[in-house]
Every structure is written in C-alpha cells, then in structure tokens.
Short mmCIF file of C-alpha atoms in Angstrom, two decimals:
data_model
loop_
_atom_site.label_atom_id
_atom_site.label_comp_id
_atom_site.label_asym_id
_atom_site.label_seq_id
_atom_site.Cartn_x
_atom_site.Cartn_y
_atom_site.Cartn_z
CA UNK A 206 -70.03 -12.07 33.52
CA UNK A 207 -68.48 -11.63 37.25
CA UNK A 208 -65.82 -13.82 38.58
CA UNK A 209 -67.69 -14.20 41.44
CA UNK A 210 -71.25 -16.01 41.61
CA UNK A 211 -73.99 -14.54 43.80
CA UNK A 212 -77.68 -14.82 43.35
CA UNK A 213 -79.65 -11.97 42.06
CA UNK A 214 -81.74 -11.42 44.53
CA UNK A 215 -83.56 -12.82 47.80
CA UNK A 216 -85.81 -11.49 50.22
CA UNK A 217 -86.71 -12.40 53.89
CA UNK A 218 -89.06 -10.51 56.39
CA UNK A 219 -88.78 -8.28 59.36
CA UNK A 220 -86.98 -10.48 62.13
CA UNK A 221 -85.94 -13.18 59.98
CA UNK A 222 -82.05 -14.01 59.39
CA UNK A 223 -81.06 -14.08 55.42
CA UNK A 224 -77.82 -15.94 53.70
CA UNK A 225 -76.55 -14.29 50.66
CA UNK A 226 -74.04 -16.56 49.24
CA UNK A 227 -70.72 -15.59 46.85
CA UNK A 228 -69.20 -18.67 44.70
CA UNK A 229 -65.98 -18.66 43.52
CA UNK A 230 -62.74 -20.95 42.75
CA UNK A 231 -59.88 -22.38 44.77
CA UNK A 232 -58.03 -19.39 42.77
CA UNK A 233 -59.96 -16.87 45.11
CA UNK A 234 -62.26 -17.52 47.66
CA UNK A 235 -61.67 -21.22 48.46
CA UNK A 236 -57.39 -19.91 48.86
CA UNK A 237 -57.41 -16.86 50.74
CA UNK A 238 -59.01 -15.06 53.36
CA UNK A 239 -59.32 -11.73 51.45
CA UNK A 240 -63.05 -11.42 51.22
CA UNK A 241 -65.44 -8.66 51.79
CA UNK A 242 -68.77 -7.48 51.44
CA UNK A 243 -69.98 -4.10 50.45
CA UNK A 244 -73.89 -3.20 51.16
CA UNK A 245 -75.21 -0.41 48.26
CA UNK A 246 -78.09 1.72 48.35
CA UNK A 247 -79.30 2.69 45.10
CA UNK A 248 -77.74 6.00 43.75
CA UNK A 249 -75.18 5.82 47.00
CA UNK A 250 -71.29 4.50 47.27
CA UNK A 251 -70.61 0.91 48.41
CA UNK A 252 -69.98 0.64 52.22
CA UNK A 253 -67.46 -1.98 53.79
CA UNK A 254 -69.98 -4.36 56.08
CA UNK A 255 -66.89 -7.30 56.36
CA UNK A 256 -63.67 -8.18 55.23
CA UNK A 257 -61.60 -10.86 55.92
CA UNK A 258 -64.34 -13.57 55.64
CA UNK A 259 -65.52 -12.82 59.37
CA UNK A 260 -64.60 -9.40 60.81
CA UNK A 261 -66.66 -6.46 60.93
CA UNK A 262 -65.01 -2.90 60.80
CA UNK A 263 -66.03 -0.47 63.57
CA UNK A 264 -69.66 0.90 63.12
CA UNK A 265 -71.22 -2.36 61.57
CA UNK A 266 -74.03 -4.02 63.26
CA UNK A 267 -72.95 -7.09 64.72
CA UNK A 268 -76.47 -8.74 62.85
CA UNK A 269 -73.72 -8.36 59.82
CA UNK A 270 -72.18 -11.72 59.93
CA UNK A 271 -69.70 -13.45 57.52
CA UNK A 272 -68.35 -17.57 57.29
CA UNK A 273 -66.85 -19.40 54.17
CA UNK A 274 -67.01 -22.62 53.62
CA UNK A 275 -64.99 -24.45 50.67
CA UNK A 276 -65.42 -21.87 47.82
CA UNK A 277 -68.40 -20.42 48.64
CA UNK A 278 -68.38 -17.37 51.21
CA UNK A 279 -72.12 -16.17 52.85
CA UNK A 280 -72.85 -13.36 54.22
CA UNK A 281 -75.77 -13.33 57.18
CA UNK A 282 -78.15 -10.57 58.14
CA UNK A 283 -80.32 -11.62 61.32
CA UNK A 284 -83.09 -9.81 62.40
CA UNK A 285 -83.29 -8.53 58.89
CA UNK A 286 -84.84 -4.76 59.25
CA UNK A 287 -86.22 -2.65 56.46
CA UNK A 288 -82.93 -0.40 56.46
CA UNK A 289 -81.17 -3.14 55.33
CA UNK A 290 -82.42 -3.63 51.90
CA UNK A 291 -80.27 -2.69 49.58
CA UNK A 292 -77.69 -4.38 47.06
CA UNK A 293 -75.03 -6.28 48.52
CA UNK A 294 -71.13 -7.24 46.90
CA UNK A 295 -68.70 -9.78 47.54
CA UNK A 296 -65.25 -9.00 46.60
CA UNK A 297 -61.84 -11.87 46.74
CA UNK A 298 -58.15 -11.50 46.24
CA UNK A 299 -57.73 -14.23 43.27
CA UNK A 300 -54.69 -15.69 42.08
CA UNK A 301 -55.50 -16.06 38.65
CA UNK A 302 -54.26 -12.32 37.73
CA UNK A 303 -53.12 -11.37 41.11
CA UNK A 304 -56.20 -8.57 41.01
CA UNK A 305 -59.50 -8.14 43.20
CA UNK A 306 -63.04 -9.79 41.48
CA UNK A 307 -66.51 -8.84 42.90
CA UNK A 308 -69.36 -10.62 42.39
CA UNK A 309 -72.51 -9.45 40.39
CA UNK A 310 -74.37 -8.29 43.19
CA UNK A 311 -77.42 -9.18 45.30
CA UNK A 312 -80.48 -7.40 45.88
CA UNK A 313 -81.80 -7.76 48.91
CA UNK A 314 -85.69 -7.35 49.63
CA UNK A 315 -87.38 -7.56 53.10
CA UNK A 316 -91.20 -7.83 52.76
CA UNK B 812 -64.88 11.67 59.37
CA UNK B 813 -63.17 10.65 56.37
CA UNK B 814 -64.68 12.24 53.17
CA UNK B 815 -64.14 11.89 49.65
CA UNK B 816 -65.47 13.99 46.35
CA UNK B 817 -65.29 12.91 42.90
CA UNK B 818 -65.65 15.46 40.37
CA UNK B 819 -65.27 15.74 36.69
CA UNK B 820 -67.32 13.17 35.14
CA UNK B 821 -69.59 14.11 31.56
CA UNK B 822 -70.61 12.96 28.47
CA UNK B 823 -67.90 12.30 26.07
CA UNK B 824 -67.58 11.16 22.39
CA UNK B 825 -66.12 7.98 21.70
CA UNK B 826 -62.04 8.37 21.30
CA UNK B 827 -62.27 11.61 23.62
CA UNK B 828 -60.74 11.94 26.82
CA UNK B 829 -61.49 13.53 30.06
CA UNK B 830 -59.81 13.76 33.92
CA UNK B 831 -61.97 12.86 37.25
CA UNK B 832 -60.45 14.57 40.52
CA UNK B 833 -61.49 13.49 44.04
CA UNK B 834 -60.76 15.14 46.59
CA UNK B 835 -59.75 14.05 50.05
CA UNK B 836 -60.14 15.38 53.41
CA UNK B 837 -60.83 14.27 56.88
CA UNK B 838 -57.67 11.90 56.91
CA UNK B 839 -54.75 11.70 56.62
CA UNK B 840 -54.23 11.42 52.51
CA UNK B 841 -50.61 11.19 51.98
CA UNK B 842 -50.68 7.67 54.16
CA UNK B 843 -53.01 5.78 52.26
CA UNK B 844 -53.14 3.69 48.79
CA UNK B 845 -55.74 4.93 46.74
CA UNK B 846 -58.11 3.20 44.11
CA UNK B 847 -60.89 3.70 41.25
CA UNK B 848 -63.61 1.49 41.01
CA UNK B 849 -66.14 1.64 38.59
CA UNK B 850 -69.87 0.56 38.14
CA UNK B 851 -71.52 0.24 34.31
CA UNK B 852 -75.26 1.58 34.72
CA UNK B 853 -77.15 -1.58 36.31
CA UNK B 854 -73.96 -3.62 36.81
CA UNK B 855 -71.36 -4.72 38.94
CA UNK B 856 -68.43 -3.26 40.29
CA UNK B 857 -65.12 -3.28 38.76
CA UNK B 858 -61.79 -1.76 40.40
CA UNK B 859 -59.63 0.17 37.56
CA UNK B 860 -56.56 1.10 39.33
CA UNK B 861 -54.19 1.74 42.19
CA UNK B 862 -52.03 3.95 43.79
CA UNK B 863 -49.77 4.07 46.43
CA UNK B 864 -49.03 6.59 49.47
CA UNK B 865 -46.40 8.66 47.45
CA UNK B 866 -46.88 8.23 44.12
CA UNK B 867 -44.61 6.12 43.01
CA UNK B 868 -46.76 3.04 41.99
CA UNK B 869 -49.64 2.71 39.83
CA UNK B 870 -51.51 -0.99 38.70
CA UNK B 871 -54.38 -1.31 36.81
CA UNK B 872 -56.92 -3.27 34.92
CA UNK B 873 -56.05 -4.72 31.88
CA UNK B 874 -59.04 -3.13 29.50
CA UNK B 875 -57.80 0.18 30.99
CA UNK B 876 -53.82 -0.33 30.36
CA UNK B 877 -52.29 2.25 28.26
CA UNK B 878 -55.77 4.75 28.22
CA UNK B 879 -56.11 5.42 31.89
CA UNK B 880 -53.67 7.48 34.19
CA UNK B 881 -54.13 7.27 37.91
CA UNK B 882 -52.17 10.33 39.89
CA UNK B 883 -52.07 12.30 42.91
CA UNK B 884 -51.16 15.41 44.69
CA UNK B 885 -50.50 14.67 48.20
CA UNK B 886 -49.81 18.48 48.69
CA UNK B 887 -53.68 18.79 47.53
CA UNK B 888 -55.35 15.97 48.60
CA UNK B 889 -56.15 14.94 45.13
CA UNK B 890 -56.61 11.63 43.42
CA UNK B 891 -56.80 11.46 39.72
CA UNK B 892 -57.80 9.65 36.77
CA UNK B 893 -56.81 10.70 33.49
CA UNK B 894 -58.91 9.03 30.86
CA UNK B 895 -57.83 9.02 26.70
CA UNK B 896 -59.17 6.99 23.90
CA UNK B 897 -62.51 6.79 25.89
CA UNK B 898 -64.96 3.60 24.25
CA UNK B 899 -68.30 3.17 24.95
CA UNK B 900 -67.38 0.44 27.37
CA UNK B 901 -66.31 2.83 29.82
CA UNK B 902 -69.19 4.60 30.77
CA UNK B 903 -69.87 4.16 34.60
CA UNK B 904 -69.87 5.79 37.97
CA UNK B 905 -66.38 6.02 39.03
CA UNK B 906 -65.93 6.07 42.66
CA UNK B 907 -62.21 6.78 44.38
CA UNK B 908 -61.98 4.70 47.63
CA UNK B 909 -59.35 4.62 50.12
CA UNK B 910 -57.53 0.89 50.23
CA UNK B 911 -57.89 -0.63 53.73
CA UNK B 912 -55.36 -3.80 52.91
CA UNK B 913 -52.83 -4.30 50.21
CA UNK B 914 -51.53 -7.76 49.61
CA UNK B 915 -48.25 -7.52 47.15
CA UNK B 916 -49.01 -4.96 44.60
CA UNK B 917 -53.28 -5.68 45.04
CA UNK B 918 -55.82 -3.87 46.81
CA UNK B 919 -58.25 -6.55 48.38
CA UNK B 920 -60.50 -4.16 51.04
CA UNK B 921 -61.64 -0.78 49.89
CA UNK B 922 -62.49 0.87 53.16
CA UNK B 923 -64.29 4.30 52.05
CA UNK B 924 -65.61 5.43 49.57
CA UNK B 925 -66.51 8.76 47.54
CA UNK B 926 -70.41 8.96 45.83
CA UNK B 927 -69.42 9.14 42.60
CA UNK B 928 -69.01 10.73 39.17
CA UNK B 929 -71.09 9.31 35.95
CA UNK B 930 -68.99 8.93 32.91
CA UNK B 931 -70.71 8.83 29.69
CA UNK B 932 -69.01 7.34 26.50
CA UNK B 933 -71.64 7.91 23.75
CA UNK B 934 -71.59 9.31 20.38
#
C-alpha cells in the first residue's frame, strides 16, 4: 500500500481540464512543499511535470498545473489532449522516516 | 541533452546477486546526487537509494539495507547498484535518475531519468 493516496484512474475528453488528486498526512504533504509529479507512458521512464507543489521545470506545458490544499496536493491538466494519457505520480518529502513516498499512481484516460 | 543507460538487469534465483550499471553522459556527472528507483511489474514507484556527487555518501531504503550497494565512478560516468541476497520481492524495473533537490540527507525531486533495466527474482 503507498503512502500516498491517489485515485486509480480518471478520464476527461479532448479540451476538458482534469484534477488528479494525491492524499497524504501533515507528516508529508500537508508540512512541506516538496511535492512533485511524474507523468509515465507505459514501458517508458517517469518524467518530472512539477515539483515544488506549483512550479514547472523548463519544457513542461504550462496546461501542467499544480496547488495543494491542506494534505491533499492536485495536479491539473487543461485542455486535456490525447498525448497526455498516460500514468501520472505524486511524490512528498515526509517526516515520518525522513525518506521520499510516491503515491500509487493514476491512469489517466481521455476519451 | 542529458542521457542515462541502465544496463545489467536478468533473471536471477532467489538468494543470488547481480550489479546494474548506468551510464551517464550529456552532463556533467561528477556534480550531481544520484538515485535508484524501482517499479514492481504493475506497481508503484519506490526510490532504493542515494548517492552523492563524490562518493562519499550512500542512504537507502530500509528493505534494501545491508543487500544493496549503491557506487560510482565519476572518472566513468557510472552509477551502480550492487544487489546480494536477491528475494522475490525485488523484482522490478530499476531506473537511475539524477536528484534535482536534496533536503538533509533525502532526495525529494528526481529530475531525469534512465528507461530502465527489468530485474527478475524467480526461482
């Protein structure tokens, strides 16, 4: 079982903006802003899409968003487009053993 | 472009051991922490260890403690991960990635990341 909680899948169509959400404790994501999410295509390595709750590294589309409230982090996707389904990660510093905990992943669909 | 290549993975019996190699290039190497992160087959993803620029500090997970050696050869480019006393519970696809933030002793941001080598743990 994952540290973190995310749902196992949701789905949106072409255009529409998706939330994929990551719960965790006030021992990870509710304390720190050490957050991330990692898009994966099936067979292919992770990929950084944000870290630090909000910030997008260079390259990312800025229809990648990311906002945190309490202990649950989201990640957006507006305009969702067929290239972007794929599995998606959330990933927190936590306290609790001073390590980094990802979630159990969410796949993604767009219809 | 940063690149990395993980080699070295296989089937292996239960108890055995074997070494994965990844090899850097595109980047500076010698600069960055470096990390292992592993999937099971249909599962999450787990991070296994750490190193730092030069070598001379290693942190890992606690199921791996005592069975797993990271390493590296600056000279190279090479990351490595020694694995003994291999249990079923290690089969995965171990990735090396390159750590984008370090807070104390932990990695929190993996910034890229190699495709992969499948480790097999079965009898």
């Amino acid at each position: 079982q994952s540290a973190l909680t995310q749902p196992a899948s949701v789905s949106g169509s072409p255009g529409q903006s998706i939330t994929i959400s990551c719960t965790g404790t006030s021992s990870d994501v509710g304390a720190y802003d050490y957050f991330s999410w990692y898009q994966q295509y099936p067979g292919n390595a992770p990929k950084l899409m944000i870290y630090d709750v909000t910030n997008r590294p260079s390259g990312v589309s800025n229809r990648f968003s990311g906002s945190r409230s309490g202990n649950t982090a989201s990640l957006t996707i507006s305009g969702l487009q067929a290239e972007d389904e794929a599995d998606y990660y959330c990933s927190s510093y936590t306290s609790n053993n001073n390590h980094v905990v990802f979630g159990g992943g969410t796949k993604l669909a767009v219809l | 472009e940063m690149q990395l290549v993980e080699s070295g993975g296989g089937l292996v019996q239960p108890g055995g051991s074997l070494r994965l190699s990844c090899a850097a290039s595109g980047f500076t190497f010698s600069v960055w922490w470096m990390t292992w992160v592993r999937q099971a087959p249909g599962k999450g993803l787990e991070w296994v260890a750490n190193i730092k620029h030069d070598g001379s500090e290693k942190y890992y997970v606690d199921s791996v403690k005592g069975r797993f050696t990271i390493s590296r050869d600056n000279t190279r480019e090479l990351l490595y991960l020694q694995m003994n006393s291999l249990r079923a519970e290690d089969t995965a696809v171990y990735y090396c990635a390159t750590v984008g933030h370090i807070v104390g002793v932990t990695a929190v941001r993996f910034d890229s990341w190699g495709q992969g080598t499948l480790v097999t743990v079965s009898s």
